[in-house]
Every structure is written in C-alpha cells, then in structure tokens.
Coordinates of C-alpha atoms in Angstrom, one line a residue:
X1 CA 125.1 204.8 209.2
X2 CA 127.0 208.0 210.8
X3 CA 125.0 208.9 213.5
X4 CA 124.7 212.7 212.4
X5 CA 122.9 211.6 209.5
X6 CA 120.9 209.2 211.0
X7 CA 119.7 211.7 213.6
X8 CA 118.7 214.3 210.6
X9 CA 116.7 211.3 209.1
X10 CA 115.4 210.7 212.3
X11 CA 113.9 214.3 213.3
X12 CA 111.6 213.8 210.3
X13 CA 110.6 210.4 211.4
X14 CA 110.3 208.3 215.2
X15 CA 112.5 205.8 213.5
X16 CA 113.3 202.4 215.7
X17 CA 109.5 202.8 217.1
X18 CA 106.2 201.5 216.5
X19 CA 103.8 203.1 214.3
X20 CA 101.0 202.7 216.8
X21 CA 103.0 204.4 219.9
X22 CA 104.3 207.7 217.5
X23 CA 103.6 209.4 214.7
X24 CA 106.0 210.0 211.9
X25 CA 105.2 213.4 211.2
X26 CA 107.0 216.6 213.2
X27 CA 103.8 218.4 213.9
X28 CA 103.0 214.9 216.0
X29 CA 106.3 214.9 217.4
X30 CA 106.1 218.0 219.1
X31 CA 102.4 217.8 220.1
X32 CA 103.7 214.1 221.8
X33 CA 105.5 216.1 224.7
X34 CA 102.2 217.6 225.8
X35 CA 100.1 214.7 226.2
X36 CA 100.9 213.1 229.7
X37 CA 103.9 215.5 230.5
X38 CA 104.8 214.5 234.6
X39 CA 108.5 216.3 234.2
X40 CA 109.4 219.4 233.0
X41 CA 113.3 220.1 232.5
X42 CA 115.7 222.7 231.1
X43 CA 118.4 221.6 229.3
X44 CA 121.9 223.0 230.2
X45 CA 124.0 222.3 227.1
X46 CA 127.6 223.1 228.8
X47 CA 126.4 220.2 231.1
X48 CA 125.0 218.3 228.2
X49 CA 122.4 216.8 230.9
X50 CA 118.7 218.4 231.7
X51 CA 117.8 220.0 235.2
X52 CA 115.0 218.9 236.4
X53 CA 112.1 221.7 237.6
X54 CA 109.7 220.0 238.3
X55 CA 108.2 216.8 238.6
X56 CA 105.2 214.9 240.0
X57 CA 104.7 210.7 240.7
X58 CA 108.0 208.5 241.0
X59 CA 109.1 208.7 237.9
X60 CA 112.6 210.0 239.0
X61 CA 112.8 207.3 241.9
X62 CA 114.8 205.4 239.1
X63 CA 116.3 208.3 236.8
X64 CA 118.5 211.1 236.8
X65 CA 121.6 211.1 239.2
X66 CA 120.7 213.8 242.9
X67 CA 123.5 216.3 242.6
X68 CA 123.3 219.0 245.9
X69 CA 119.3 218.5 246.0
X70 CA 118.7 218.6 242.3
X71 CA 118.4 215.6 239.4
X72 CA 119.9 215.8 236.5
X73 CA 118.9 213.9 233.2
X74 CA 121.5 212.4 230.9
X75 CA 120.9 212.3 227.3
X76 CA 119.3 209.5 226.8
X77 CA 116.8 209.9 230.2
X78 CA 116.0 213.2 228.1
X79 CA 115.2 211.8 224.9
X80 CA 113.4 208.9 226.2
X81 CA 111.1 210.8 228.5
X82 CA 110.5 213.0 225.3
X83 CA 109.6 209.8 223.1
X84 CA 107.0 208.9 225.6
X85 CA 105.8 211.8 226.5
X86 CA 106.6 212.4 230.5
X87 CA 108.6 215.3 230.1
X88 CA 108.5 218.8 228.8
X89 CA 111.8 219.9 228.0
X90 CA 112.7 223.5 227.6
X91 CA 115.7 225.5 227.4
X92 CA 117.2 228.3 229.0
X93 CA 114.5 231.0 227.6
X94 CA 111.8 228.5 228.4
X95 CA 111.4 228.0 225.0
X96 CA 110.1 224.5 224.6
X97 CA 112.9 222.1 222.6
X98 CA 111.3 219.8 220.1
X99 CA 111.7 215.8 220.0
X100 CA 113.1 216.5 216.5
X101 CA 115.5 218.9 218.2
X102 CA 116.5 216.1 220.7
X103 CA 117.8 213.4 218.5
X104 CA 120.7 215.6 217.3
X105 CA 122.0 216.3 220.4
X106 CA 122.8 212.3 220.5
X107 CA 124.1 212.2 217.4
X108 CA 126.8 215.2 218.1
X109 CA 128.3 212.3 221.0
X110 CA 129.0 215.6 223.2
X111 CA 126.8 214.5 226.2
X112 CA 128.5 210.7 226.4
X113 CA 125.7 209.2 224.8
X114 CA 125.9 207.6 221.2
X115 CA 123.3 206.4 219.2
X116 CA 123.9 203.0 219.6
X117 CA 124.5 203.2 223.5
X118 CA 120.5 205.3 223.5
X119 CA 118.8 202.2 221.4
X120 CA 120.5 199.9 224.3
X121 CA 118.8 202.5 226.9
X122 CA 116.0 202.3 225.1
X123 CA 115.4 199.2 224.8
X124 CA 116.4 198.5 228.6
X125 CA 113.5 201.3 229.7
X126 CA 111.1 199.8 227.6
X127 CA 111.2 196.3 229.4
X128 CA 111.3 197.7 232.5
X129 CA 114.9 197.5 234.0
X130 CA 116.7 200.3 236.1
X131 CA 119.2 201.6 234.4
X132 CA 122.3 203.7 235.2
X133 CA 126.0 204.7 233.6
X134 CA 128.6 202.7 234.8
X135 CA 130.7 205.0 237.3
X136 CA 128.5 207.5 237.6
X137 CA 126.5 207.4 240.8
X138 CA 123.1 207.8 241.9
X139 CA 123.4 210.0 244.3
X140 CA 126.4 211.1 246.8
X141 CA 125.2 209.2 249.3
X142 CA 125.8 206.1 246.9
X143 CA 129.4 206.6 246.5
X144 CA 131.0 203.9 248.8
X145 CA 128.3 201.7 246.9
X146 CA 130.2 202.2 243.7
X147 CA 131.2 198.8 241.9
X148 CA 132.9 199.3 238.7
X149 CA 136.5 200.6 239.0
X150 CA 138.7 201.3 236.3
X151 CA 141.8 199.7 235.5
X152 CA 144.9 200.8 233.9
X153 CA 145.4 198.5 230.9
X154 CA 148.6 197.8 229.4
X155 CA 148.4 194.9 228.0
X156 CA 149.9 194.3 224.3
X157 CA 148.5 195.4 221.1
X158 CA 147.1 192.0 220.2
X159 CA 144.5 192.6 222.5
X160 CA 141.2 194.3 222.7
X161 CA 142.0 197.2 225.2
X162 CA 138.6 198.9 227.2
X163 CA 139.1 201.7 229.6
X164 CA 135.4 203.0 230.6
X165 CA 134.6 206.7 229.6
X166 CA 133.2 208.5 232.2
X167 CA 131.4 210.1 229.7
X168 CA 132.1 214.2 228.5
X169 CA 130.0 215.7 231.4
X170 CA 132.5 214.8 234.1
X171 CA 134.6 217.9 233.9
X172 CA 131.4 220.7 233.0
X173 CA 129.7 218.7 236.2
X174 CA 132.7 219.8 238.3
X175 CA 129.8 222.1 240.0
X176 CA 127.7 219.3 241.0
X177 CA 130.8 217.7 243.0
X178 CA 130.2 214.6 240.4
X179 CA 133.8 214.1 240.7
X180 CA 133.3 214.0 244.5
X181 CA 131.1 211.0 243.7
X182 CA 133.5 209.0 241.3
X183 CA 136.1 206.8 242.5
X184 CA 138.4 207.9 240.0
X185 CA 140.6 210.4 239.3
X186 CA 140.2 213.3 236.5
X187 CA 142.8 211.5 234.9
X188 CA 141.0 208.5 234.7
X189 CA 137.7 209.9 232.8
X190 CA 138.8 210.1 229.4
X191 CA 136.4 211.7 227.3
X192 CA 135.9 208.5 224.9
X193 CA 136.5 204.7 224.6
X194 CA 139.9 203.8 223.9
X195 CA 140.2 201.1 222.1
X196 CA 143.1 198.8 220.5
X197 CA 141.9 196.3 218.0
X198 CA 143.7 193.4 216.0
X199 CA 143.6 195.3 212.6
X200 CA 141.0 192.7 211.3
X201 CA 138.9 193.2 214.3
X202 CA 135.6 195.4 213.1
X203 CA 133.9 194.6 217.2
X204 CA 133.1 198.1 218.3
X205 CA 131.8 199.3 221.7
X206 CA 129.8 202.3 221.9
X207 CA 129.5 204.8 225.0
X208 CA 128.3 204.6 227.4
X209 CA 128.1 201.2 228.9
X210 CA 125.1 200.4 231.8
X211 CA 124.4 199.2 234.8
X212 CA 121.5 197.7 235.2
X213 CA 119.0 196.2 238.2
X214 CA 115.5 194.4 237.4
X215 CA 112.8 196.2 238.4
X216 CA 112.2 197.2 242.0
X217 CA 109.6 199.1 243.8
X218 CA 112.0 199.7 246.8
X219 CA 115.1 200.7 244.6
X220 CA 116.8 203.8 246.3
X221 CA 119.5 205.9 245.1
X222 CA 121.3 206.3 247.9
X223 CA 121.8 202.4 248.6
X224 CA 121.3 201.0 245.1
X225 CA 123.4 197.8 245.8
X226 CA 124.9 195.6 243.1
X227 CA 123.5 195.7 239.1
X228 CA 122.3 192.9 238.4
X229 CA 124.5 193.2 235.3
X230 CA 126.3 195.2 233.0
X231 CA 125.8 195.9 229.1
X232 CA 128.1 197.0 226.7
X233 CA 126.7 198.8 223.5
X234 CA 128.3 197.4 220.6
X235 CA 128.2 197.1 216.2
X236 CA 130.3 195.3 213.6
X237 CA 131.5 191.4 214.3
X238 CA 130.7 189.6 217.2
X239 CA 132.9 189.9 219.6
X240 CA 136.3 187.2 219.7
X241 CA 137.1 185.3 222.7
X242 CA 139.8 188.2 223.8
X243 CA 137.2 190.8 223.5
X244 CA 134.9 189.1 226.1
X245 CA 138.0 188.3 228.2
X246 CA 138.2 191.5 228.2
X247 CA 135.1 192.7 228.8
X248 CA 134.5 190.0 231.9
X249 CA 138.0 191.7 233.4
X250 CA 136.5 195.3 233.1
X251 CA 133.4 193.8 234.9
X252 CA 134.6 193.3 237.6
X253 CA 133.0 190.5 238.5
X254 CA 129.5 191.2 237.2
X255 CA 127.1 189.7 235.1
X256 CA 127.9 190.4 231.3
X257 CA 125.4 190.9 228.5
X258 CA 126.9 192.5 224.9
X259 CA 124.0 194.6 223.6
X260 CA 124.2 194.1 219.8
X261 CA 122.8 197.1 217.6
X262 CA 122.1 195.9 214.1
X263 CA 120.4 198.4 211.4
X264 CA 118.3 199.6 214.6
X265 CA 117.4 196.4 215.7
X266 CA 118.5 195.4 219.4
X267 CA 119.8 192.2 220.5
X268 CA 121.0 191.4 223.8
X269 CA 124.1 188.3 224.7
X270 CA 125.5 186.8 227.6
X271 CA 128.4 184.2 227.5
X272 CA 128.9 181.2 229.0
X273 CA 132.1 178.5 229.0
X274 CA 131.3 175.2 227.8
X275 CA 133.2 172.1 227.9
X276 CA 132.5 169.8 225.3
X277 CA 133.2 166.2 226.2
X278 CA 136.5 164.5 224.4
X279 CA 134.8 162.0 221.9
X280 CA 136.2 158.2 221.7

C-alpha cells in the first residue's frame, strides 16, 4: 500500500496497534498526547526532526541525537512518543500537532523515515532496545565511536548495490554541525537508497536502517560503544544470497537482522551459513 494513502487511512485509525493500548477514534487520538505527557517538543519542519523544550525523567537518556546542548527528535522518536503518550508536540505557534497530523509526515518520506523503516522502530521501542540511525551520532562527543562507514560500490549490475542514506536532514541540520559529527562527506549522504536490482528481484530496503543496543541502564550518548546489531527495513521477496552478501559487507562487521514488514506485521531475521554434510 503507498504509504501516503496508508497514512490518510491511518489518521482515522491507530492502525498496527492494539485495541486495548489506543483508541480508533481522532477525538482519542488527540486527547492520548495529554495523558502522561513527560516531553514537550516543537517540530521544525525545514529540519524534519522535533526540538526538544522540555523534558522531565530519562526518557531522552536513549532518544534524540545532543546537537550544541539541545536534542532533537527524528520522525519516528516523534511519532512514537506521540502513540504512547510521553510527548506533547507543538509547532512553531505552539499550536499543538495532532497524532493524526503526525502519521503524514512519515508518509511524505521527507524526514528520512518511511513507513516501513517507523514499524521496524516501533517494534524495536516496544521490546525495549536502544535504537539509533546508522551514521548518525548520538552526540558529538560520540563521533570517533562511529562504526558504520560507507563504501563506494561499484560492483556490476547483477548485484544488489546498498549505499546507506544519511537520511534528508543532513543538509537542513548543517546548523547543528551534524555534518561535523558524520564521518562522511556531503557527497556521501545521498538523500535516498540507491539500489540496483536483478530485474526479477522485488527485495526492497526501506530508510532508514538502525543500530541497535539491548537495553542498558548505563547507556550514554557520548560513549555508546558498538550496536549490538544492525536492522535493515525491508518488503517484497526475501532477500537472495547476493542481497545478504551484500548487506553483511555494508555491516561492516556487525550483527545482521533483515526486519521483514508484511501487511503491517513485523518480523525480524538473522542469517547463518550452514554446511550440510555430503551424503554416501
């Protein structure tokens, strides 16, 4: 389903959630953000991320990236916050914006988030994992701690070809010395996956792919250390043996888990080589 319709369906209804966490209904949906609200944050669309004002507990010790002493929420921080009602987001007028008035902003793809990549969030959040866009550090301080690099691939056109977006806020973010942060150059952030399939091939991988930690009391932003794996957002067919060759080379090393959307529902896989014994 194209995500800009899904998203209209989707500001009439919390579809993908329990009936027993939401309510279907819009009136519920906007009376959700005021129930344990811990966050408020105004969203900046020529960012396409949400500046925190103010915020109470430790919420925030594992989301939103510190820019020059403020955090900033991506897209799907935003909208998950505003599902579960932690966060009051408003905009520039301090006029409050609506769950309903979220999911669009997903759907438009303009703040590097796409529906597919959010349900992987989601889903992540909901079981209690840290998680983070590949590339795009914590903090400043966390910049030398910066795993993933990109790598110029060449190859030939019969294989699956994956250069990381670095999502569309790099260049707005300019400000926030985010490109300080990245170990790449503007060059290298292009503003979408760029793929090369087989013709037949109907694997697709959705922005943006995560980094993510198991859940840690002591996690800081400024050290964050190694994910304990990465997750690529992906629809259609499984993926073929070159796609996770692929994948694993773009890892760089780490842990790989292909989250799997399918009509909403999430599945998570990881891949292992086995070698089957040579019968008599």
């Amino acid at each position: 389903m194209d995500g800009r319709v899904e998203a209209e369906e989707l500001s009439n209804s919390l579809g993908g959630l329990s009936d027993s966490e939401y309510s279907s209904q819009d009136s519920a949906d906007d009376e959700l953000q005021f129930r344990s609200v811990v966050l408020k944050a105004c969203w900046k669309d020529e960012t396409g991320m949400a500046e925190v004002m103010n915020h109470k507990g430790n919420l925030l010790q594992t989301m939103g990236i510190n820019r020059n002493g403020k955090i900033y929420l991506s897209i799907e921080e935003t909208l998950f916050l505003v599902q579960i009602g932690e966060l009051l987001l408003v905009d520039d007028k301090d006029t409050t914006i609506t769950l309903s008035e979220v999911y669009p902003k997903v759907a438009e793809e303009k703040s590097g988030c796409s529906w597919e990549g959010f349900k992987i969030y989601q889903h992540l959040k909901s079981l209690g994992y840290i998680v983070g866009r590949v590339g795009i550090p914590w903090s400043q301080e966390s910049i030398k701690n910066c795993t993933m690099v990109l790598e110029d691939t060449s190859e030939t056109d019969n294989v699956t070809q994956f250069i990381f977006a670095r999502t569309s806020i790099v260049q707005p973010l300019n400000n926030l010395q985010l490109n300080e942060a990245n170990p790449l150059s503007e060059d290298d952030l292009p503003n979408k996956f760029k793929k090369t399939f087989p013709e037949e091939s109907k694997f697709v991988v959705h922005l943006p792919v995560y980094e993510v930690y198991l859940s840690n009391s002591q996690f800081e932003k400024t050290c964050p250390g190694d994910p304990n794996f990465v997750v690529y957002p992906t629809s259609g067919h499984p993926p073929s043996q070159s796609d996770i060759k692929e994948l694993e080379r773009q890892s760089n090393g780490l842990p790989l888990k292909v989250g799997h959307i399918d009509e909403g529902r999430v599945s998570l896989f990881s891949f292992d080589k086995v070698e089957l014994p040579v019968l008599p």
